[in-house]
Each structure stands twice: as C-alpha cells, then as structure tokens.
Coordinates of C-alpha atoms and ligand atoms in Angstrom, one line a residue:
M22 CA -32.7 -52.9 12.1
T23 CA -36.2 -52.6 10.8
Q24 CA -37.4 -49.4 9.2
S25 CA -40.8 -48.1 10.1
P26 CA -42.9 -47.5 7.1
A27 CA -43.1 -43.9 5.9
S28 CA -46.0 -42.4 7.7
S29 CA -48.5 -40.9 5.3
P30 CA -49.8 -37.4 6.2
P31 CA -53.0 -37.3 8.3
P32 CA -56.2 -36.8 6.1
E33 CA -57.2 -33.3 5.6
Q34 CA -60.2 -32.1 7.7
V35 CA -63.3 -30.5 6.3
L36 CA -65.7 -28.8 8.7
L37 CA -69.4 -28.7 7.7
V38 CA -71.3 -25.9 9.4
D39 CA -75.1 -25.6 9.2
D40 CA -77.8 -25.0 11.8
N41 CA -80.1 -27.3 9.8
A42 CA -79.5 -30.9 10.7
T43 CA -80.9 -32.2 7.4
N44 CA -78.6 -30.1 5.4
L45 CA -75.7 -31.2 7.5
Q46 CA -76.6 -34.8 6.9
M47 CA -76.9 -34.4 3.2
L48 CA -73.5 -32.6 3.0
F49 CA -72.0 -35.4 5.1
H50 CA -73.3 -38.1 2.8
T51 CA -72.2 -36.2 -0.3
L52 CA -68.6 -35.7 0.9
K53 CA -67.9 -38.9 2.9
G54 CA -65.5 -41.5 1.6
R55 CA -63.5 -39.0 -0.4
G56 CA -60.3 -39.2 1.6
Y57 CA -60.8 -36.4 4.0
K58 CA -62.0 -36.4 7.6
L59 CA -65.4 -34.7 8.1
L60 CA -66.2 -32.6 11.1
I61 CA -69.6 -31.1 11.8
A62 CA -70.8 -28.0 13.7
G63 CA -74.5 -26.9 14.2
S64 CA -73.8 -23.3 15.0
G65 CA -71.3 -20.5 14.4
E66 CA -70.0 -20.6 18.0
Q67 CA -69.4 -24.4 17.7
A68 CA -67.7 -23.9 14.3
L69 CA -65.2 -21.4 15.8
S70 CA -64.4 -23.6 18.8
I71 CA -63.8 -26.7 16.5
A72 CA -61.7 -24.7 14.1
Q73 CA -59.5 -23.5 16.9
K74 CA -58.9 -27.0 18.2
A75 CA -58.8 -29.1 15.0
H76 CA -57.4 -26.6 12.4
P77 CA -59.5 -27.9 9.5
A78 CA -58.2 -27.2 6.0
L79 CA -61.6 -26.2 4.7
M80 CA -64.9 -25.1 6.0
L81 CA -68.3 -25.3 4.3
L82 CA -70.0 -22.5 6.2
D83 CA -73.7 -21.7 6.1
I84 CA -74.4 -18.0 6.1
M85 CA -77.9 -17.8 7.6
M86 CA -77.6 -19.1 11.1
P87 CA -79.2 -18.0 14.4
G88 CA -76.8 -16.4 16.8
M89 CA -73.5 -16.0 15.1
D90 CA -74.0 -16.0 11.3
G91 CA -71.6 -17.2 8.7
F92 CA -70.1 -13.8 7.9
K93 CA -69.3 -13.2 11.6
V94 CA -67.7 -16.7 11.9
C95 CA -65.6 -16.0 8.8
E96 CA -64.5 -12.6 10.1
R97 CA -63.4 -14.1 13.4
L98 CA -61.6 -16.9 11.7
K99 CA -59.7 -14.6 9.5
N100 CA -58.7 -12.3 12.3
D101 CA -57.2 -15.1 14.4
P102 CA -53.7 -16.0 13.3
Q103 CA -54.4 -19.6 14.4
T104 CA -57.3 -20.1 12.1
R105 CA -56.7 -17.6 9.3
D106 CA -55.4 -20.2 6.9
V107 CA -58.7 -22.2 6.8
T108 CA -60.3 -22.1 3.4
V109 CA -63.9 -20.9 3.7
I110 CA -66.7 -21.7 1.2
F111 CA -70.0 -20.2 2.0
L112 CA -73.2 -22.2 1.7
S113 CA -76.0 -19.8 0.9
A114 CA -79.5 -19.6 -0.5
L115 CA -78.7 -16.0 -1.2
T116 CA -78.3 -14.9 -4.7
D117 CA -77.7 -11.3 -3.7
T118 CA -74.4 -10.1 -5.3
D119 CA -73.7 -7.7 -2.4
D120 CA -73.7 -10.5 0.0
K121 CA -71.3 -12.5 -2.2
V122 CA -69.0 -9.5 -2.4
R123 CA -69.2 -9.1 1.3
G124 CA -68.3 -12.8 1.7
F125 CA -65.3 -12.6 -0.6
R126 CA -64.1 -9.4 1.3
L127 CA -64.2 -11.3 4.5
G128 CA -61.9 -13.9 3.1
A129 CA -64.1 -16.6 1.6
V130 CA -62.9 -18.2 -1.6
D131 CA -66.2 -19.5 -3.0
F132 CA -70.0 -19.9 -2.7
V133 CA -72.1 -23.0 -3.0
S134 CA -75.8 -22.2 -3.6
K135 CA -78.5 -24.0 -1.7
P136 CA -80.1 -26.3 -2.5
F137 CA -76.8 -27.7 -3.6
Q138 CA -75.9 -30.2 -6.3
A139 CA -73.8 -33.1 -5.0
G140 CA -71.4 -32.9 -8.0
E141 CA -70.9 -29.2 -7.6
V142 CA -70.1 -29.5 -3.9
T143 CA -67.6 -32.3 -4.3
A144 CA -66.0 -30.5 -7.3
R145 CA -65.6 -27.2 -5.4
V146 CA -64.4 -28.9 -2.2
D147 CA -61.8 -31.0 -4.1
T148 CA -60.5 -28.0 -6.0
H149 CA -60.2 -25.7 -3.1
L150 CA -58.6 -28.4 -1.0
K151 CA -56.1 -28.8 -3.7
I152 CA -55.4 -25.1 -3.8
H153 CA -55.2 -25.0 0.0
R154 CA -52.7 -27.8 -0.1
L155 CA -50.6 -26.0 -2.7
E156 CA -50.8 -22.8 -0.7
Q157 CA -49.7 -24.5 2.4
N158 CA -46.8 -26.1 0.6
L159 CA -45.8 -22.8 -0.8
A160 CA -46.0 -21.1 2.6
R161 CA -43.9 -23.8 4.1
R162 CA -41.4 -23.6 1.4
N163 CA -41.3 -19.8 1.8
R164 CA -40.7 -20.2 5.5
E165 CA -37.9 -22.7 4.8
L166 CA -36.3 -20.4 2.3
E167 CA -36.5 -17.5 4.7
L168 CA -34.9 -19.6 7.4
L169 CA -32.2 -20.6 5.1
R170 CA -31.6 -17.0 4.0
D171 CA -31.4 -16.0 7.6
Q172 CA -28.9 -18.7 8.4
I173 CA -26.8 -17.8 5.4
L174 CA -26.9 -14.1 6.3
R175 CA -26.0 -14.9 9.9
A176 CA -23.1 -17.1 8.8
M177 CA -21.6 -14.5 6.4
R178 CA -18.7 -12.5 7.6
E179 CA -19.5 -9.9 4.9
G180 CA -22.1 -7.3 5.8
V181 CA -25.4 -7.8 3.8
F182 CA -28.5 -5.6 3.8
G183 CA -31.4 -5.0 1.5
V184 CA -33.4 -1.9 0.8
D185 CA -36.7 -1.4 -0.9
G186 CA -37.2 1.0 -3.8
A187 CA -37.4 4.0 -1.5
G188 CA -34.0 3.1 0.0
R189 CA -35.6 1.8 3.2
V190 CA -33.7 -1.0 4.9
I191 CA -35.7 -4.2 4.8
F192 CA -33.2 -6.6 6.2
V193 CA -29.7 -6.5 7.6
N194 CA -27.4 -9.3 8.7
H195 CA -25.5 -9.4 11.9
A196 CA -22.1 -8.5 10.4
A197 CA -23.5 -5.4 8.7
A198 CA -25.1 -4.3 11.9
Q199 CA -21.9 -4.8 13.8
M200 CA -19.7 -2.9 11.3
S201 CA -22.2 -0.1 11.2
G202 CA -22.5 0.3 14.9
W203 CA -26.3 0.3 14.7
T204 CA -28.5 -2.5 15.9
E205 CA -30.5 -4.5 13.5
G206 CA -33.6 -3.0 15.0
E207 CA -32.3 0.5 14.5
L208 CA -31.5 -0.2 10.9
V209 CA -34.6 -2.0 9.6
G210 CA -37.3 0.4 8.5
R211 CA -35.0 3.4 8.1
I212 CA -34.1 5.2 4.9
L213 CA -30.5 4.7 4.2
D214 CA -29.3 8.1 3.2
E215 CA -31.6 10.1 5.5
A216 CA -30.4 11.7 8.7
H217 CA -32.0 10.6 12.0
N218 CA -31.4 13.0 14.9
G219 CA -28.5 14.4 13.0
D220 CA -27.0 10.9 12.5
H221 CA -26.6 9.6 9.0
L222 CA -27.1 5.9 8.4
L223 CA -24.2 4.5 6.4
P224 CA -23.8 7.8 4.6
L225 CA -21.0 6.7 2.2
L226 CA -22.5 3.5 0.9
G227 CA -25.9 5.1 1.0
A228 CA -25.1 7.4 -1.9
E229 CA -24.0 4.5 -4.0
V230 CA -27.1 2.5 -3.2
R231 CA -29.2 5.5 -4.3
K232 CA -27.5 5.5 -7.6
T233 CA -28.3 1.8 -8.2
L234 CA -32.0 2.5 -7.2
T235 CA -32.0 5.2 -9.9
D236 CA -30.2 3.5 -12.8
A237 CA -30.9 -0.1 -11.9
R238 CA -27.2 -0.9 -12.6
M239 CA -25.1 -3.2 -10.6
R240 CA -22.0 -1.5 -9.1
S241 CA -19.0 -2.5 -7.1
G242 CA -16.0 -0.8 -5.7
E243 CA -12.8 -1.8 -4.1
Q244 CA -11.6 1.2 -2.3
A245 CA -14.7 2.8 -0.9
R246 CA -14.8 3.9 2.7
F247 CA -17.5 2.9 5.1
Q248 CA -18.5 5.3 7.9
S249 CA -19.9 3.7 11.0
R250 CA -22.1 5.3 13.6
D251 CA -19.2 6.8 15.7
G252 CA -17.9 8.6 12.6
S253 CA -14.8 6.3 12.2
T254 CA -14.2 5.1 8.6
F255 CA -12.6 2.0 7.2
P256 CA -12.0 0.7 3.7
V257 CA -14.5 -1.7 2.2
E258 CA -15.0 -3.7 -0.9
Y259 CA -18.7 -3.7 -1.9
S260 CA -21.2 -4.7 -4.6
I261 CA -24.7 -3.4 -5.0
A262 CA -27.2 -5.3 -7.0
P263 CA -30.6 -4.1 -8.0
T264 CA -33.5 -6.4 -7.1
G265 CA -36.8 -6.9 -9.0
A266 CA -37.7 -8.5 -12.3
E267 CA -38.3 -7.5 -15.9
G268 CA -36.9 -4.0 -15.6
E269 CA -39.0 -3.1 -12.6
I270 CA -36.6 -2.3 -9.7
T271 CA -38.0 -3.1 -6.3
G272 CA -34.8 -2.4 -4.3
A273 CA -31.2 -3.3 -3.9
V274 CA -29.0 -5.8 -2.0
V275 CA -25.7 -4.6 -0.7
V276 CA -22.8 -6.9 0.2
F277 CA -19.7 -5.3 1.7
K278 CA -16.5 -6.4 3.4
D279 CA -14.1 -4.7 5.7
I280 CA -10.7 -4.8 3.9
S281 CA -8.6 -2.8 6.5
E282 CA -6.5 -5.9 7.1
R283 CA -5.9 -6.4 3.4
A284 CA -5.2 -2.6 2.9
R285 CA -2.7 -2.8 5.8
A286 CA -1.0 -5.9 4.3
Q287 CA -0.8 -4.2 0.9
A288 CA 0.7 -1.1 2.4
E289 CA 3.2 -3.3 4.2
L290 CA 4.0 -5.2 1.0
K291 CA 4.5 -1.9 -0.8
R292 CA 6.9 -0.8 2.0
I293 CA 8.8 -4.0 1.8
H294 CA 8.9 -3.8 -2.0
E295 CA 10.3 -0.2 -1.8
A296 CA 12.8 -1.2 0.8
L297 CA 13.9 -4.1 -1.5
L298 CA 14.2 -1.8 -4.4
N299 CA 16.3 0.6 -2.3
S300 CA 18.5 -2.1 -1.1
H301 CA 18.8 -3.4 -4.6
Q302 CA 19.9 0.1 -5.7
D303 CA 22.4 0.3 -2.8
L304 CA 23.7 -3.1 -3.9
Q305 CA 24.1 -2.0 -7.4
E306 CA 25.9 1.1 -6.3
A307 CA 28.2 -1.0 -4.0
Q308 CA 28.8 -3.3 -6.9
M309 CA 29.7 -0.4 -9.2
R310 CA 32.1 0.9 -6.6
L311 CA 33.7 -2.6 -6.3
I312 CA 34.1 -2.8 -10.0
Q313 CA 35.6 0.6 -10.1
A314 CA 38.0 -0.3 -7.3
A315 CA 38.9 -3.5 -9.0
K316 CA 39.5 -1.6 -12.3
L317 CA 41.7 0.9 -10.5
E318 CA 43.6 -1.9 -8.8
S319 CA 44.4 -3.5 -12.1
V320 CA 45.4 -0.2 -13.6
G321 CA 47.7 0.3 -10.6
R322 CA 49.2 -3.1 -11.1
L323 CA 49.7 -2.5 -14.8
A324 CA 51.2 0.9 -14.1
A325 CA 53.7 -0.6 -11.6
G326 CA 54.7 -3.2 -14.1
V327 CA 55.3 -0.6 -16.9
A328 CA 57.1 1.7 -14.5
H329 CA 59.6 -1.0 -13.4
E330 CA 60.2 -2.0 -17.0
V331 CA 60.8 1.5 -18.1
K332 CA 62.8 2.7 -15.1
N333 CA 65.9 0.6 -15.9
P334 CA 66.3 1.5 -19.6
L335 CA 65.7 5.1 -18.5
A336 CA 68.7 4.8 -16.1
V337 CA 70.8 3.4 -18.9
I338 CA 69.8 6.4 -21.2
Q339 CA 70.6 8.8 -18.4
L340 CA 74.0 7.3 -18.0
G341 CA 74.5 7.4 -21.8
L342 CA 73.6 11.1 -21.7
D343 CA 76.0 11.8 -18.9
Y344 CA 78.7 10.0 -20.8
L345 CA 77.9 11.9 -24.1
S346 CA 77.8 15.3 -22.5
N347 CA 81.2 14.7 -21.1
S348 CA 82.7 13.2 -24.2
L349 CA 81.2 15.2 -27.1
P350 CA 82.7 18.4 -28.2
E351 CA 81.0 21.4 -26.7
D352 CA 79.1 23.1 -29.4
A353 CA 75.8 24.9 -29.1
V354 CA 73.8 22.4 -31.3
T355 CA 75.0 19.4 -29.4
A356 CA 74.4 21.0 -26.1
G357 CA 70.9 21.9 -27.1
V358 CA 70.1 18.4 -28.2
L359 CA 71.6 16.9 -25.1
T360 CA 69.6 19.3 -22.9
D361 CA 66.3 18.4 -24.6
M362 CA 67.1 14.7 -24.2
A363 CA 67.9 15.2 -20.5
D364 CA 64.6 17.1 -20.0
A365 CA 62.7 14.3 -21.7
V366 CA 64.4 11.8 -19.5
T367 CA 63.6 13.8 -16.4
R368 CA 60.0 14.1 -17.5
A369 CA 59.7 10.4 -18.1
D370 CA 61.3 9.8 -14.7
T371 CA 58.7 12.1 -13.0
V372 CA 55.8 10.2 -14.7
I373 CA 57.3 6.9 -13.6
M374 CA 57.8 8.0 -10.1
G375 CA 54.2 9.2 -10.1
L376 CA 53.0 5.8 -11.4
L377 CA 55.0 4.0 -8.8
D378 CA 53.6 6.3 -6.1
F379 CA 50.1 5.6 -7.3
S380 CA 50.4 1.9 -7.5
R381 CA 52.5 1.4 -4.4
E382 CA 50.8 -0.4 -1.6
H383 CA 51.1 2.3 1.0
R384 CA 52.2 1.6 4.5
L385 CA 51.6 4.6 6.6
E386 CA 54.1 5.6 9.2
L387 CA 51.7 7.1 11.6
K388 CA 52.8 9.4 14.4
E389 CA 51.0 12.0 16.5
T390 CA 51.0 15.0 14.2
G391 CA 49.6 18.4 14.2
L392 CA 47.7 18.9 10.9
N393 CA 48.3 22.6 11.0
E394 CA 52.1 22.0 11.1
V395 CA 51.9 19.8 8.0
I396 CA 49.9 22.4 6.2
R397 CA 52.4 25.1 7.1
D398 CA 55.4 23.0 6.0
S399 CA 53.7 22.2 2.7
L400 CA 53.0 25.8 2.1
Q401 CA 56.6 26.6 2.7
L402 CA 57.5 24.2 -0.1
V403 CA 55.2 25.9 -2.6
Q404 CA 55.8 29.4 -1.4
H405 CA 58.1 30.1 -4.4
E406 CA 55.3 29.0 -6.8
L407 CA 52.8 31.2 -5.0
T408 CA 55.0 34.3 -5.3
Q409 CA 55.8 33.6 -8.9
H410 CA 52.1 33.3 -9.9
N411 CA 51.2 36.3 -7.7
I412 CA 48.8 34.2 -5.5
R413 CA 47.8 35.7 -2.2
L414 CA 47.5 33.2 0.6
E415 CA 44.7 33.3 3.1
L416 CA 45.5 31.1 6.0
D417 CA 42.9 30.4 8.7
L418 CA 44.0 27.6 10.9
D419 CA 42.1 26.5 14.0
D420 CA 44.6 26.2 16.9
C421 CA 42.2 23.9 18.8
I422 CA 42.4 21.0 16.5
P423 CA 43.8 18.0 18.3
R424 CA 46.9 16.1 17.1
L425 CA 46.1 13.1 15.0
G426 CA 47.8 9.8 14.2
L427 CA 49.1 10.8 10.7
D428 CA 51.9 10.0 8.3
P429 CA 53.3 13.5 8.0
N430 CA 55.2 12.9 4.7
R431 CA 52.2 11.4 3.0
M432 CA 50.0 14.2 4.2
Q433 CA 52.5 16.7 3.0
Q434 CA 52.3 15.1 -0.4
V435 CA 48.5 15.6 -0.2
F436 CA 48.7 19.3 0.5
I437 CA 51.4 19.9 -2.1
N438 CA 49.3 18.2 -4.7
L439 CA 46.3 20.3 -3.8
F440 CA 48.2 23.6 -3.6
M441 CA 49.9 22.9 -6.9
N442 CA 46.6 22.1 -8.5
A443 CA 45.3 25.5 -7.3
V444 CA 48.5 27.2 -8.6
H445 CA 48.0 25.6 -12.0
A446 CA 44.4 26.4 -12.1
I447 CA 44.9 30.1 -11.1
E448 CA 47.9 30.5 -13.4
K449 CA 48.3 34.2 -12.4
D450 CA 46.8 36.5 -9.8
G451 CA 44.4 34.9 -7.4
V452 CA 43.8 33.7 -3.9
L453 CA 44.5 30.4 -2.2
R454 CA 42.6 29.9 1.0
V455 CA 43.5 27.2 3.4
E456 CA 41.3 26.7 6.5
S457 CA 41.3 24.1 9.3
R458 CA 38.5 23.6 11.8
L459 CA 37.5 21.3 14.6
E460 CA 33.7 21.0 14.5
T461 CA 30.7 18.7 14.9
L462 CA 29.4 16.9 11.9
E463 CA 26.0 18.3 11.3
P464 CA 23.3 15.6 10.6
G465 CA 22.4 17.5 7.4
N466 CA 25.9 17.2 6.1
L467 CA 26.1 13.4 6.6
D468 CA 25.4 11.7 3.3
K469 CA 25.5 8.1 2.2
H470 CA 29.1 8.2 1.2
L471 CA 30.3 9.8 4.4
E472 CA 28.2 7.2 6.3
S473 CA 29.9 4.4 4.3
E474 CA 33.2 5.9 5.3
G475 CA 32.3 5.5 8.9
F476 CA 31.4 9.1 9.7
Q477 CA 28.6 9.7 12.2
A478 CA 26.3 12.7 12.8
D479 CA 27.0 14.9 15.8
K480 CA 30.5 13.5 16.2
P481 CA 33.6 15.7 16.2
V482 CA 35.6 16.0 12.9
I483 CA 38.6 17.9 11.7
R484 CA 37.9 19.7 8.5
V485 CA 40.5 21.2 6.1
N486 CA 39.4 23.3 3.2
V487 CA 41.6 24.2 0.3
E488 CA 40.0 26.8 -2.0
D489 CA 41.1 28.8 -4.9
T490 CA 39.7 31.6 -7.1
A491 CA 40.4 30.0 -10.5
C492 CA 37.7 28.8 -12.8
G493 CA 36.9 25.6 -11.0
I494 CA 36.7 22.1 -12.4
E495 CA 35.8 21.9 -16.1
S496 CA 32.3 20.8 -16.7
G497 CA 32.1 17.0 -17.0
G498 CA 35.3 16.5 -15.0
E499 CA 33.6 16.6 -11.5
D500 CA 33.2 12.8 -11.3
K501 CA 36.5 12.0 -12.9
V502 CA 39.1 14.1 -11.2
F503 CA 40.0 11.3 -8.8
D504 CA 40.4 8.8 -11.6
P505 CA 44.0 8.0 -12.3
F506 CA 45.4 9.6 -15.5
F507 CA 42.5 12.1 -15.7
T508 CA 44.0 15.4 -16.5
T509 CA 43.0 18.5 -18.5
K510 CA 46.5 19.7 -18.6
P511 CA 48.3 19.9 -22.0
T512 CA 50.2 16.7 -23.0
G513 CA 53.4 16.4 -21.0
E514 CA 52.4 18.8 -18.3
G515 CA 50.3 16.7 -15.9
T516 CA 50.1 13.0 -15.1
G517 CA 46.6 13.0 -13.9
L518 CA 47.7 11.0 -10.9
G519 CA 47.9 13.8 -8.3
L520 CA 44.4 13.6 -7.0
S521 CA 44.1 9.8 -7.1
V522 CA 47.3 9.5 -5.1
T523 CA 45.9 12.2 -2.7
Q524 CA 42.6 10.3 -2.4
N525 CA 44.5 7.0 -1.7
I526 CA 46.5 8.7 1.1
I527 CA 43.3 10.2 2.7
K528 CA 41.5 6.9 2.5
L529 CA 44.5 5.1 4.2
H530 CA 44.0 7.7 7.0
R531 CA 40.3 6.8 7.1
G532 CA 39.4 10.3 6.1
S533 CA 37.2 11.7 3.4
I534 CA 38.0 14.0 0.5
R535 CA 35.6 15.9 -1.8
I536 CA 36.1 18.4 -4.5
R537 CA 33.4 20.8 -5.7
N538 CA 33.1 24.1 -7.5
R539 CA 32.4 27.1 -5.3
E540 CA 29.4 29.2 -6.2
A541 CA 31.7 32.3 -6.2
G542 CA 34.0 30.5 -8.7
G543 CA 37.0 28.3 -8.2
A544 CA 37.4 24.9 -6.7
A545 CA 37.0 23.8 -3.1
V546 CA 38.6 20.7 -1.7
T547 CA 37.3 19.4 1.7
I548 CA 39.1 16.9 3.7
L549 CA 37.5 15.4 6.9
F550 CA 39.1 13.3 9.6
K551 CA 37.4 11.8 12.5
A552 CA 38.5 13.3 15.8
A553 CA 38.4 11.4 19.0
A554 CA 35.2 11.8 21.0
G555 CA 35.5 14.6 23.5
S556 CA 37.8 16.6 21.3
R557 CA 35.3 19.4 21.3
Ligands
ATP824 N1 42.0 23.4 -8.1 C1 41.5 23.0 -9.3 N2 40.8 23.8 -10.1 C2 40.4 23.3 -11.3 N3 40.6 22.0 -11.7 C3 41.3 21.2 -11.0 C4 41.8 21.6 -9.7 N4 42.4 20.5 -9.1 C5 42.3 19.5 -10.0 N5 41.6 19.9 -11.1 C6 41.3 19.1 -12.3 O1 41.5 17.7 -12.0 C7 42.4 17.2 -12.9 C8 43.2 16.1 -12.3 O2 44.0 16.6 -11.3 P1 45.2 15.8 -10.8 O3 45.9 16.5 -9.7 O4 44.8 14.4 -10.5 O5 46.1 15.7 -12.1 P2 46.9 16.9 -12.8 O6 47.0 18.0 -11.9 O7 46.2 17.1 -14.1 O8 48.3 16.3 -13.1 P3 49.5 16.4 -12.0 O9 48.9 16.3 -10.7 O10 50.3 15.2 -12.4 O11 50.2 17.6 -12.3 C9 43.2 18.4 -13.4 O12 43.8 18.1 -14.6 C10 42.2 19.4 -13.5 O13 41.4 19.3 -14.6
MG825 MG1 47.7 17.8 -9.9

C-alpha cells in the first residue's frame, strides 16, 4: 500500500485593500513570492465580502477610502465571529495619534505609514503573520484541551465542579449535576452558598468551598454529607483544591463521590464483625462450660474410685468395732473410745455414700408424680429438724400444677437437701417458705442459660421456690455453691456435695435450678420444669 505524501498546509492568505490601484500594485509586488497567497480588494465593501469567503489570515487595510473607510471595515470584521480572527494592519498616510488609537481600539494590530518602505511592509507582515499563526495554534490547542477536559469530566463517575473566586459555579460535570438534582444549566453561573427562591445550592459542600476560597487551603473529607435539591442527604468523600497561581486564588475545584454503598458495606462489615465477636464469646463460654463439666466428671470418677476403695476397709473396721464392743470389759473409758470410733466410722460412711451418690451415673425411674406430694413427703422427713430449730413453715402450693414424669425418690433427695441447707443456714428461729406454681415463662425472665436448657418464652413452666430467712449465701460463694465439695460448714459437718447432687438430679429431669440471695435477706432456690403445652 502506498502512502500519500503528508499534505502541507495551504499557504496563508494576505488581503491587500486600497482604492488606489497604483498602491495596490506596489504592495502586490513588494509582498509576492514570500510564501503566502495575495488577494486584492479595491474598496471596503469588496474587502468585507472577500474576507467572509476566503478567511485571510492578515489584511493590509487602507484607511482613507471612498464609501466604507478602513475603520468601518475593521469594525465590521471584528464584530463578525467568522472574520474576527483576521489580523488587521492599517495603511495610512495619517500621522494623527488619535486616529491610530482609534484603529487599535477597533482591533488593528499595527500601522504602516504611506508612502511605505518595502522592507518595513514585509517585516511587519511577516511578524504579524507569525503572531497570527501562533495565536491560531494556541486557540486550537485551547479548544482541544477544553474538549479533552469536557470528555474527562463527562467520563468521571465522581462529581466535579469549579467555582470562581466569588463562589460562582463556572463548570459542572454530568455526575455532579445528577447527584445534586439540579441541571447543569441551573448550576452554572450561580453562587454556591446562596439561596435561590429559598433553595440552597449544595449547602453542605458550599460551606467547605467557601473556606477554601478564604484560606486558599486544599481540604478533603471522608464523612461529609451532601444535600441534594430534594433535601435528601447522602455521605460523600470530597476534596476541594484552590485554583490560581502564585498565591492569587481565582477559584476552586471540587471533586466528590457518593460513598453510600461503601458506608453500607462498612456498616454491614461492622455488624458481621460484632456478630463474630459475640459468637466467639458464646463459643468461649460454651468451652468453659465443657471444661467445667469435664473437670467435674473426672472429680466424680476419682470420688467413686476413692469411695469404693475406702468402703471395704471401713466395713472391716465396723466389724472390728462390733467385735470389740462385745468382747472388751464394759468400763466408761473403753465405752467412750468405742463410741467416738463408731461415730467416726459413721461419719466416714456418710461422706462415702455422698461421694457415691454424686458420682453415680443416675438412671431415673420416672413415673407420673405430683410435685406437691413429693414436697409434702420431704417436709415430713425434716419436720423434726424444723421443730427443733424453731423454724416456721410457710407452704403455698399450687393445686393446679400438672403431674410430671419424675423420679420421686431422687426428687425427695433434692428437697431434703434444700430444706436441710435452709435449716443449717437458719440455725435457730426463722421461716422456711416453699411455694409451687404453674405459670408462663415471661420473655423478660428467659436468659441465655435458660435458653440453652431448652426453655422458651411464653411456654408453661412449673416453678418451685424454697426460701429461707437466714443470712443468704456468703459473699464469693454464689458461683461455687453447685461445685462439688464446696462447703462453708465447719470441717466434718458438711460434704459440700448436697447442691451438686441436687443440680445433677434436676438436670437429669431437664429442669433448671438457681440459687440467689433475696433482697430481704436469706437464700432463694428456684427450680423450673417444663410443663406440657396446654397445661395452663
Ligand atoms: N440456704 C442457704 N443459705 C446460705 N447458704 C447456703 C444455703 N444453701 C447452701 N448454702 C451454701 O452452699 C454451700 C454448699 O451447699 P451444699 O448443700 O452443696 O453443701 P453443704 O450443705 O455445705 O454440705 P452437705 O450438703 O453435705 O451438708 C453451703 O456450705 C453453704 O455455704
Ligand atoms: Mg447441704
């Protein structure tokens, strides 16, 4: 494929205007052969008509002409957008300064005096053609740059606008106009932070732009809000840069971006993060409970091992004691020693039975049982203790509670443990209150633990409360009372297994047990069982 030679630009055109044919001829001869195309006109009217058609780069224009004179021609040229770029050099015999000033005001760039010198004419024409060429190039370059700027602004998803030193919008891109709710035409020419018919133009960013116009400092923000025409706001990220050079500020350019999506994503991320933290915490708690359970299990296993080992020697000792008490002579000292030994054996036996009880893998023997009956039977068994310690019983049992599948013996053990704890806590003179109720579990009373135990809000439950008027659980003991071997009783008096056995039995029944101190003093134990739906 052959390539066509690069076409050189067409020669520039110079239009010579004079009513005097001799002058025209002389000018023609002076300027011909210098690389530009010469056109000639013998009158002002002709000059205008040629200029409109041929668009010469330069015009040598005689001032004194019959009809339309040079000034008039120049004025017309400069007022017509099609011809205003032509460079005008006046040819004049005039030496009057006022006329020259008038010529310059009308847009001429130079004067050549008549009669002219050939050298001067060629020099001035060459120079002004060169300037004209540079100006044209500059104007073209400007147009290209403006076009490029417009294309960039149009392609940008960020909103961009510029203001002059007074805060007047001088340009705005499509995205900015769209986000603001105003059209480009409505925005350009208006002062940013001024109200128009009660409407503020970009009021929130406007204040920031005003600051930049005052202190000429660049500023940016990540969490600003942008208010659009309809009053709705959304978060934007923005930067405002002052424009101008060498300390003189001529305006500012603002770039901003709608970050609603990002803000939403960040909020969502935060929510997920928090949920993760929470579930991590839940996990840790569950882990702690597992560790605790595992610990208790090993304690239980150890206890069972020890109990079995000790039980047999203890039986041997008991037999020995029986033998000795029968065979030794009956004197007071011997009897005292033997009684102490027998008491010690009994005590050791109680502890061992407790240990075995605690560690035994319980199998419940469930049968339809009335909880109130179990409570009454248990009370009967501790009645003697209550009387002895002068403890008044307040019994408030709800006759409506349905019968439940329970192991009555194990439940009796539960209540005896609780009643005896109350007796020991009260020591002397006090009240033991036992209450049973069928009720609905209030949502406000449903906590995480109850939930993990399978309780649900608004479902029927059977509640039993055992309360006393003693001093309550000693401070620091609240979390430990259900731990095996935790006791505050003097050595030899309590095993510290009562409540852990109790808790095990309640758990086997899929119930819940809590102990807390009452505000009025004393401890309150609450046991909950799930009642069948429709029990109420
Ligand atoms: N009603 C109560 N008032 C005050 N403290 C109590 C009450 N019930 C239990 N406690 C505290 O909880 C501890 C543990 O009770 P738990 O029944 O497990 O063992 P114990 O009563 O000490 O021993 P044991 O049950 O073998 O007699 C008690 O030592 C006591 O400190
Ligand atoms: Mg006890």
